[in-house]
Amino acid sequence: MQTEIVLEDCPHCGGDAKFAGLADWPYLSNIVFCPSCLVKGPQAPNYHLAALMWNKRVEAEPVAGDAVAKACPYCAEEVVVEGNNGRGNEPGHEGTLYFTACSSCLGRGPHVPDKDMTVEAWNRRVDG
Ligand SMILES: [Zn+2]
Ligand SMILES: [Zn+2]
């Protein structure tokens, strides 16, 4: 029997989150995503774990030192990497090629059209 989990809103824009199916995210399954800004949550072996990881939120202050990106909202990992959505043409978000991702849980930040905007979008956090 499937345990029903209420998904938290997107940590970056406050949008409603949903489970991603193949139509939403052809590369991977078992993630939660935000249709508004294309945030993808941590990758997990199944939807139940993906939901638990998505709902887990940590305080994400700017990392000490010279880093400008905040820690990951899901796992507090401080190392983030720039990604490039090779297709960049998800329905309704054509041209939003770039995002910042967590190197630990592989959670992805909002997709934006300009590479210089990824960290700003990643750092944008809404209050619980
Ligand atoms: Zn969002
Ligand atoms: Zn993470």
mmCIF file of N, CA and C in Angstrom, residues 12-117:
data_model
loop_
_atom_site.group_PDB
_atom_site.id
_atom_site.type_symbol
_atom_site.label_atom_id
_atom_site.label_comp_id
_atom_site.label_asym_id
_atom_site.label_seq_id
_atom_site.Cartn_x
_atom_site.Cartn_y
_atom_site.Cartn_z
ATOM 1 N N HIS A 12 12.226 27.190 -3.717
ATOM 2 C CA HIS A 12 12.764 28.368 -4.406
ATOM 3 C C HIS A 12 11.686 29.364 -4.813
ATOM 4 N N CYS A 13 10.515 28.876 -5.205
ATOM 5 C CA CYS A 13 9.489 29.810 -5.686
ATOM 6 C C CYS A 13 8.154 29.640 -4.983
ATOM 7 N N GLY A 14 8.031 28.623 -4.147
ATOM 8 C CA GLY A 14 6.781 28.420 -3.428
ATOM 9 C C GLY A 14 5.705 27.739 -4.254
ATOM 10 N N GLY A 15 6.067 27.312 -5.451
ATOM 11 C CA GLY A 15 5.084 26.668 -6.325
ATOM 12 C C GLY A 15 4.685 25.288 -5.838
ATOM 13 N N ASP A 16 3.581 24.812 -6.365
ATOM 14 C CA ASP A 16 3.126 23.468 -6.029
ATOM 15 C C ASP A 16 4.058 22.432 -6.644
ATOM 16 N N ALA A 17 4.449 21.473 -5.839
ATOM 17 C CA ALA A 17 5.345 20.425 -6.320
ATOM 18 C C ALA A 17 4.535 19.225 -6.774
ATOM 19 N N LYS A 18 5.119 18.444 -7.663
ATOM 20 C CA LYS A 18 4.460 17.204 -8.072
ATOM 21 C C LYS A 18 5.513 16.156 -8.397
ATOM 22 N N PHE A 19 5.067 14.925 -8.443
ATOM 23 C CA PHE A 19 5.968 13.863 -8.854
ATOM 24 C C PHE A 19 6.190 13.961 -10.361
ATOM 25 N N ALA A 20 7.431 13.796 -10.770
ATOM 26 C CA ALA A 20 7.740 13.877 -12.185
ATOM 27 C C ALA A 20 7.577 12.516 -12.837
ATOM 28 N N GLY A 21 6.815 12.496 -13.891
ATOM 29 C CA GLY A 21 6.716 11.303 -14.712
ATOM 30 C C GLY A 21 7.634 11.437 -15.907
ATOM 31 N N LEU A 22 7.643 10.449 -16.733
ATOM 32 C CA LEU A 22 8.526 10.477 -17.901
ATOM 33 C C LEU A 22 8.229 11.656 -18.819
ATOM 34 N N ALA A 23 6.968 12.051 -18.885
ATOM 35 C CA ALA A 23 6.611 13.165 -19.756
ATOM 36 C C ALA A 23 7.183 14.479 -19.235
ATOM 37 N N ASP A 24 7.329 14.562 -17.919
ATOM 38 C CA ASP A 24 7.842 15.794 -17.323
ATOM 39 C C ASP A 24 9.357 15.844 -17.329
ATOM 40 N N TRP A 25 9.954 14.697 -17.213
ATOM 41 C CA TRP A 25 11.395 14.644 -17.020
ATOM 42 C C TRP A 25 11.908 13.342 -17.593
ATOM 43 N N PRO A 26 12.196 13.357 -18.874
ATOM 44 C CA PRO A 26 12.471 12.102 -19.579
ATOM 45 C C PRO A 26 13.756 11.400 -19.160
ATOM 46 N N TYR A 27 14.637 12.112 -18.466
ATOM 47 C CA TYR A 27 15.935 11.524 -18.155
ATOM 48 C C TYR A 27 15.900 10.621 -16.939
ATOM 49 N N LEU A 28 15.098 10.983 -15.973
ATOM 50 C CA LEU A 28 15.115 10.289 -14.685
ATOM 51 C C LEU A 28 13.703 10.140 -14.194
ATOM 52 N N SER A 29 13.522 9.165 -13.347
ATOM 53 C CA SER A 29 12.243 9.109 -12.652
ATOM 54 C C SER A 29 12.525 9.251 -11.166
ATOM 55 N N ASN A 30 11.510 9.075 -10.393
ATOM 56 C CA ASN A 30 11.655 9.124 -8.938
ATOM 57 C C ASN A 30 12.202 10.451 -8.429
ATOM 58 N N ILE A 31 11.683 11.528 -8.959
ATOM 59 C CA ILE A 31 11.995 12.823 -8.386
ATOM 60 C C ILE A 31 10.717 13.628 -8.250
ATOM 61 N N VAL A 32 10.799 14.610 -7.371
ATOM 62 C CA VAL A 32 9.736 15.595 -7.230
ATOM 63 C C VAL A 32 10.206 16.839 -7.963
ATOM 64 N N PHE A 33 9.298 17.500 -8.665
ATOM 65 C CA PHE A 33 9.726 18.711 -9.358
ATOM 66 C C PHE A 33 8.686 19.805 -9.237
ATOM 67 N N CYS A 34 9.114 21.001 -9.600
ATOM 68 C CA CYS A 34 8.237 22.161 -9.536
ATOM 69 C C CYS A 34 7.951 22.619 -10.958
ATOM 70 N N PRO A 35 6.721 22.488 -11.436
ATOM 71 C CA PRO A 35 6.396 22.878 -12.812
ATOM 72 C C PRO A 35 6.578 24.369 -13.069
ATOM 73 N N SER A 36 6.544 25.184 -12.019
ATOM 74 C CA SER A 36 6.648 26.627 -12.222
ATOM 75 C C SER A 36 8.048 27.051 -12.626
ATOM 76 N N CYS A 37 9.052 26.552 -11.910
ATOM 77 C CA CYS A 37 10.418 27.016 -12.177
ATOM 78 C C CYS A 37 11.347 25.871 -12.558
ATOM 79 N N LEU A 38 10.817 24.669 -12.671
ATOM 80 C CA LEU A 38 11.572 23.486 -13.103
ATOM 81 C C LEU A 38 12.613 23.005 -12.108
ATOM 82 N N VAL A 39 12.472 23.387 -10.857
ATOM 83 C CA VAL A 39 13.322 22.801 -9.831
ATOM 84 C C VAL A 39 13.089 21.291 -9.790
ATOM 85 N N LYS A 40 14.182 20.547 -9.687
ATOM 86 C CA LYS A 40 14.067 19.110 -9.491
ATOM 87 C C LYS A 40 14.660 18.745 -8.145
ATOM 88 N N GLY A 41 13.951 17.950 -7.387
ATOM 89 C CA GLY A 41 14.425 17.538 -6.080
ATOM 90 C C GLY A 41 15.467 16.437 -6.178
ATOM 91 N N PRO A 42 15.915 15.984 -5.024
ATOM 92 C CA PRO A 42 16.937 14.931 -4.985
ATOM 93 C C PRO A 42 16.487 13.669 -5.712
ATOM 94 N N GLN A 43 17.448 12.988 -6.299
ATOM 95 C CA GLN A 43 17.152 11.711 -6.928
ATOM 96 C C GLN A 43 17.101 10.627 -5.861
ATOM 97 N N ALA A 44 16.194 9.719 -6.025
ATOM 98 C CA ALA A 44 16.015 8.668 -5.037
ATOM 99 C C ALA A 44 15.620 7.373 -5.731
ATOM 100 N N PRO A 45 15.766 6.252 -5.034
ATOM 101 C CA PRO A 45 15.434 4.955 -5.639
ATOM 102 C C PRO A 45 13.942 4.771 -5.897
ATOM 103 N N ASN A 46 13.114 5.535 -5.195
ATOM 104 C CA ASN A 46 11.679 5.424 -5.424
ATOM 105 C C ASN A 46 10.992 6.730 -5.025
ATOM 106 N N TYR A 47 9.730 6.855 -5.387
ATOM 107 C CA TYR A 47 9.007 8.099 -5.141
ATOM 108 C C TYR A 47 8.849 8.403 -3.657
ATOM 109 N N HIS A 48 8.699 7.360 -2.863
ATOM 110 C CA HIS A 48 8.532 7.579 -1.432
ATOM 111 C C HIS A 48 9.757 8.282 -0.862
ATOM 112 N N LEU A 49 10.937 7.769 -1.176
ATOM 113 C CA LEU A 49 12.166 8.387 -0.683
ATOM 114 C C LEU A 49 12.380 9.759 -1.316
ATOM 115 N N ALA A 50 12.022 9.879 -2.584
ATOM 116 C CA ALA A 50 12.172 11.177 -3.249
ATOM 117 C C ALA A 50 11.323 12.233 -2.549
ATOM 118 N N ALA A 51 10.114 11.832 -2.137
ATOM 119 C CA ALA A 51 9.228 12.767 -1.445
ATOM 120 C C ALA A 51 9.784 13.135 -0.074
ATOM 121 N N LEU A 52 10.323 12.144 0.624
ATOM 122 C CA LEU A 52 10.895 12.427 1.943
ATOM 123 C C LEU A 52 12.082 13.383 1.815
ATOM 124 N N MET A 53 12.903 13.146 0.796
ATOM 125 C CA MET A 53 14.068 14.003 0.603
ATOM 126 C C MET A 53 13.655 15.406 0.178
ATOM 127 N N TRP A 54 12.647 15.467 -0.680
ATOM 128 C CA TRP A 54 12.139 16.776 -1.120
ATOM 129 C C TRP A 54 11.598 17.569 0.075
ATOM 130 N N ASN A 55 10.897 16.881 0.953
ATOM 131 C CA ASN A 55 10.269 17.573 2.082
ATOM 132 C C ASN A 55 11.250 17.956 3.176
ATOM 133 N N LYS A 56 12.415 17.335 3.157
ATOM 134 C CA LYS A 56 13.409 17.672 4.168
ATOM 135 C C LYS A 56 14.057 18.997 3.803
ATOM 136 N N ARG A 57 13.958 19.972 4.700
ATOM 137 C CA ARG A 57 14.518 21.284 4.401
ATOM 138 C C ARG A 57 15.491 21.688 5.488
ATOM 139 N N VAL A 58 16.588 22.221 5.062
ATOM 140 C CA VAL A 58 17.588 22.671 6.008
ATOM 141 C C VAL A 58 17.741 24.176 5.904
ATOM 142 N N GLU A 59 18.178 24.776 6.981
ATOM 143 C CA GLU A 59 18.519 26.186 6.927
ATOM 144 C C GLU A 59 19.659 26.357 5.942
ATOM 145 N N ALA A 60 19.513 27.257 5.033
ATOM 146 C CA ALA A 60 20.518 27.373 3.985
ATOM 147 C C ALA A 60 21.039 28.802 3.898
ATOM 148 N N GLU A 61 21.877 29.121 4.837
ATOM 149 C CA GLU A 61 22.528 30.430 4.811
ATOM 150 C C GLU A 61 23.648 30.385 3.774
ATOM 151 N N PRO A 62 24.101 31.556 3.340
ATOM 152 C CA PRO A 62 25.251 31.566 2.430
ATOM 153 C C PRO A 62 26.436 30.852 3.071
ATOM 154 N N VAL A 63 27.130 30.080 2.298
ATOM 155 C CA VAL A 63 28.266 29.319 2.784
ATOM 156 C C VAL A 63 29.407 30.265 3.135
ATOM 157 N N ALA A 64 30.115 29.943 4.214
ATOM 158 C CA ALA A 64 31.253 30.760 4.611
ATOM 159 C C ALA A 64 32.340 30.742 3.547
ATOM 160 N N GLY A 65 33.159 31.760 3.566
ATOM 161 C CA GLY A 65 34.218 31.813 2.569
ATOM 162 C C GLY A 65 33.787 32.592 1.344
ATOM 163 N N ASP A 66 34.353 32.225 0.233
ATOM 164 C CA ASP A 66 34.092 33.033 -0.954
ATOM 165 C C ASP A 66 32.948 32.512 -1.812
ATOM 166 N N ALA A 67 32.336 31.423 -1.365
ATOM 167 C CA ALA A 67 31.233 30.897 -2.156
ATOM 168 C C ALA A 67 30.054 31.859 -2.113
ATOM 169 N N VAL A 68 29.373 31.966 -3.201
ATOM 170 C CA VAL A 68 28.220 32.849 -3.251
ATOM 171 C C VAL A 68 26.911 32.085 -3.211
ATOM 172 N N ALA A 69 27.000 30.783 -3.414
ATOM 173 C CA ALA A 69 25.775 29.998 -3.440
ATOM 174 C C ALA A 69 25.447 29.468 -2.050
ATOM 175 N N LYS A 70 24.172 29.483 -1.716
ATOM 176 C CA LYS A 70 23.731 28.896 -0.457
ATOM 177 C C LYS A 70 23.833 27.375 -0.519
ATOM 178 N N ALA A 71 23.829 26.782 0.669
ATOM 179 C CA ALA A 71 23.839 25.321 0.730
ATOM 180 C C ALA A 71 22.542 24.761 0.161
ATOM 181 N N CYS A 72 22.599 23.508 -0.221
ATOM 182 C CA CYS A 72 21.430 22.819 -0.781
ATOM 183 C C CYS A 72 20.264 22.845 0.205
ATOM 184 N N PRO A 73 19.054 23.165 -0.250
ATOM 185 C CA PRO A 73 17.907 23.209 0.663
ATOM 186 C C PRO A 73 17.487 21.840 1.177
ATOM 187 N N TYR A 74 17.917 20.782 0.510
ATOM 188 C CA TYR A 74 17.468 19.438 0.903
ATOM 189 C C TYR A 74 18.466 18.699 1.774
ATOM 190 N N CYS A 75 19.758 18.855 1.481
ATOM 191 C CA CYS A 75 20.737 18.021 2.172
ATOM 192 C C CYS A 75 21.880 18.826 2.791
ATOM 193 N N ALA A 76 21.847 20.158 2.629
ATOM 194 C CA ALA A 76 22.839 21.049 3.229
ATOM 195 C C ALA A 76 24.222 20.937 2.604
ATOM 196 N N GLU A 77 24.326 20.163 1.532
ATOM 197 C CA GLU A 77 25.596 20.098 0.808
ATOM 198 C C GLU A 77 25.955 21.493 0.311
ATOM 199 N N GLU A 78 27.229 21.854 0.483
ATOM 200 C CA GLU A 78 27.638 23.207 0.117
ATOM 201 C C GLU A 78 28.208 23.313 -1.290
ATOM 202 N N VAL A 79 28.497 22.167 -1.873
ATOM 203 C CA VAL A 79 29.085 22.195 -3.213
ATOM 204 C C VAL A 79 27.970 22.150 -4.260
ATOM 205 N N VAL A 80 27.895 23.200 -5.028
ATOM 206 C CA VAL A 80 26.914 23.212 -6.103
ATOM 207 C C VAL A 80 27.639 23.363 -7.432
ATOM 208 N N VAL A 81 27.046 22.824 -8.440
ATOM 209 C CA VAL A 81 27.670 22.850 -9.760
ATOM 210 C C VAL A 81 26.708 23.455 -10.773
ATOM 211 N N GLU A 82 27.274 24.028 -11.791
ATOM 212 C CA GLU A 82 26.424 24.570 -12.843
ATOM 213 C C GLU A 82 26.048 23.468 -13.813
ATOM 214 N N GLY A 83 24.808 23.469 -14.182
ATOM 215 C CA GLY A 83 24.338 22.480 -15.126
ATOM 216 C C GLY A 83 23.793 23.139 -16.372
ATOM 217 N N ASN A 84 23.653 22.345 -17.368
ATOM 218 C CA ASN A 84 23.121 22.819 -18.632
ATOM 219 C C ASN A 84 22.107 21.804 -19.112
ATOM 220 N N ASN A 85 20.882 22.237 -19.191
ATOM 221 C CA ASN A 85 19.836 21.360 -19.690
ATOM 222 C C ASN A 85 20.000 21.235 -21.200
ATOM 223 N N GLY A 86 20.549 20.134 -21.620
ATOM 224 C CA GLY A 86 20.900 19.952 -23.018
ATOM 225 C C GLY A 86 19.769 20.240 -23.981
ATOM 226 N N ARG A 87 18.586 19.863 -23.622
ATOM 227 C CA ARG A 87 17.453 20.111 -24.506
ATOM 228 C C ARG A 87 16.947 21.534 -24.298
ATOM 229 N N GLY A 88 16.763 21.888 -23.028
ATOM 230 C CA GLY A 88 16.334 23.252 -22.749
ATOM 231 C C GLY A 88 14.987 23.603 -23.325
ATOM 232 N N ASN A 89 14.206 22.604 -23.607
ATOM 233 C CA ASN A 89 12.937 22.875 -24.257
ATOM 234 C C ASN A 89 11.798 22.122 -23.596
ATOM 235 N N GLU A 90 11.806 22.130 -22.284
ATOM 236 C CA GLU A 90 10.687 21.509 -21.614
ATOM 237 C C GLU A 90 9.448 22.345 -21.870
ATOM 238 N N PRO A 91 8.327 21.691 -22.044
ATOM 239 C CA PRO A 91 7.103 22.403 -22.438
ATOM 240 C C PRO A 91 6.816 23.611 -21.542
ATOM 241 N N GLY A 92 6.638 24.740 -22.152
ATOM 242 C CA GLY A 92 6.345 25.963 -21.425
ATOM 243 C C GLY A 92 7.563 26.667 -20.895
ATOM 244 N N HIS A 93 8.717 26.052 -21.064
ATOM 245 C CA HIS A 93 9.943 26.654 -20.527
ATOM 246 C C HIS A 93 11.044 26.666 -21.588
ATOM 247 N N GLU A 94 10.661 26.845 -22.813
ATOM 248 C CA GLU A 94 11.630 26.810 -23.893
ATOM 249 C C GLU A 94 12.731 27.849 -23.663
ATOM 250 N N GLY A 95 13.946 27.422 -23.860
ATOM 251 C CA GLY A 95 15.062 28.348 -23.740
ATOM 252 C C GLY A 95 15.636 28.490 -22.349
ATOM 253 N N THR A 96 15.041 27.837 -21.351
ATOM 254 C CA THR A 96 15.588 27.929 -19.991
ATOM 255 C C THR A 96 16.638 26.838 -19.823
ATOM 256 N N LEU A 97 17.821 27.145 -20.268
ATOM 257 C CA LEU A 97 18.855 26.135 -20.385
ATOM 258 C C LEU A 97 19.634 25.848 -19.115
ATOM 259 N N TYR A 98 19.771 26.826 -18.251
ATOM 260 C CA TYR A 98 20.770 26.717 -17.200
ATOM 261 C C TYR A 98 20.162 26.560 -15.810
ATOM 262 N N PHE A 99 20.926 25.908 -14.959
ATOM 263 C CA PHE A 99 20.480 25.733 -13.578
ATOM 264 C C PHE A 99 21.699 25.445 -12.715
ATOM 265 N N THR A 100 21.528 25.576 -11.414
ATOM 266 C CA THR A 100 22.554 25.175 -10.468
ATOM 267 C C THR A 100 22.074 23.920 -9.773
ATOM 268 N N ALA A 101 22.984 22.972 -9.568
ATOM 269 C CA ALA A 101 22.587 21.690 -8.992
ATOM 270 C C ALA A 101 23.470 21.346 -7.796
ATOM 271 N N CYS A 102 22.918 20.515 -6.917
ATOM 272 C CA CYS A 102 23.657 20.019 -5.763
ATOM 273 C C CYS A 102 24.444 18.779 -6.191
ATOM 274 N N SER A 103 25.739 18.776 -5.885
ATOM 275 C CA SER A 103 26.562 17.657 -6.326
ATOM 276 C C SER A 103 26.361 16.420 -5.461
ATOM 277 N N SER A 104 25.678 16.574 -4.345
ATOM 278 C CA SER A 104 25.473 15.440 -3.454
ATOM 279 C C SER A 104 24.166 14.701 -3.749
ATOM 280 N N CYS A 105 23.044 15.426 -3.658
ATOM 281 C CA CYS A 105 21.751 14.753 -3.847
ATOM 282 C C CYS A 105 21.216 14.921 -5.265
ATOM 283 N N LEU A 106 21.898 15.742 -6.063
ATOM 284 C CA LEU A 106 21.507 16.015 -7.435
ATOM 285 C C LEU A 106 20.205 16.806 -7.544
ATOM 286 N N GLY A 107 19.806 17.444 -6.463
ATOM 287 C CA GLY A 107 18.702 18.390 -6.558
ATOM 288 C C GLY A 107 19.105 19.540 -7.469
ATOM 289 N N ARG A 108 18.155 20.022 -8.256
ATOM 290 C CA ARG A 108 18.463 21.074 -9.215
ATOM 291 C C ARG A 108 17.677 22.330 -8.916
ATOM 292 N N GLY A 109 18.322 23.450 -9.133
ATOM 293 C CA GLY A 109 17.654 24.723 -8.915
ATOM 294 C C GLY A 109 16.768 25.102 -10.084
ATOM 295 N N PRO A 110 16.151 26.269 -9.988
ATOM 296 C CA PRO A 110 15.285 26.729 -11.083
ATOM 297 C C PRO A 110 16.057 26.828 -12.397
ATOM 298 N N HIS A 111 15.375 26.539 -13.471
ATOM 299 C CA HIS A 111 15.977 26.685 -14.794
ATOM 300 C C HIS A 111 15.795 28.123 -15.253
ATOM 301 N N VAL A 112 16.850 28.702 -15.751
ATOM 302 C CA VAL A 112 16.810 30.098 -16.174
ATOM 303 C C VAL A 112 17.455 30.224 -17.553
ATOM 304 N N PRO A 113 17.128 31.293 -18.264
ATOM 305 C CA PRO A 113 17.660 31.424 -19.625
ATOM 306 C C PRO A 113 19.105 31.893 -19.682
ATOM 307 N N ASP A 114 19.587 32.486 -18.592
ATOM 308 C CA ASP A 114 20.915 33.088 -18.606
ATOM 309 C C ASP A 114 21.806 32.404 -17.582
ATOM 310 N N LYS A 115 23.001 32.008 -17.999
ATOM 311 C CA LYS A 115 23.915 31.290 -17.123
ATOM 312 C C LYS A 115 24.259 32.091 -15.870
ATOM 313 N N ASP A 116 24.275 33.403 -15.985
ATOM 314 C CA ASP A 116 24.634 34.242 -14.837
ATOM 315 C C ASP A 116 23.524 34.314 -13.798
ATOM 316 N N MET A 117 22.359 33.786 -14.123
ATOM 317 C CA MET A 117 21.223 33.904 -13.208
ATOM 318 C C MET A 117 21.003 32.658 -12.356
#
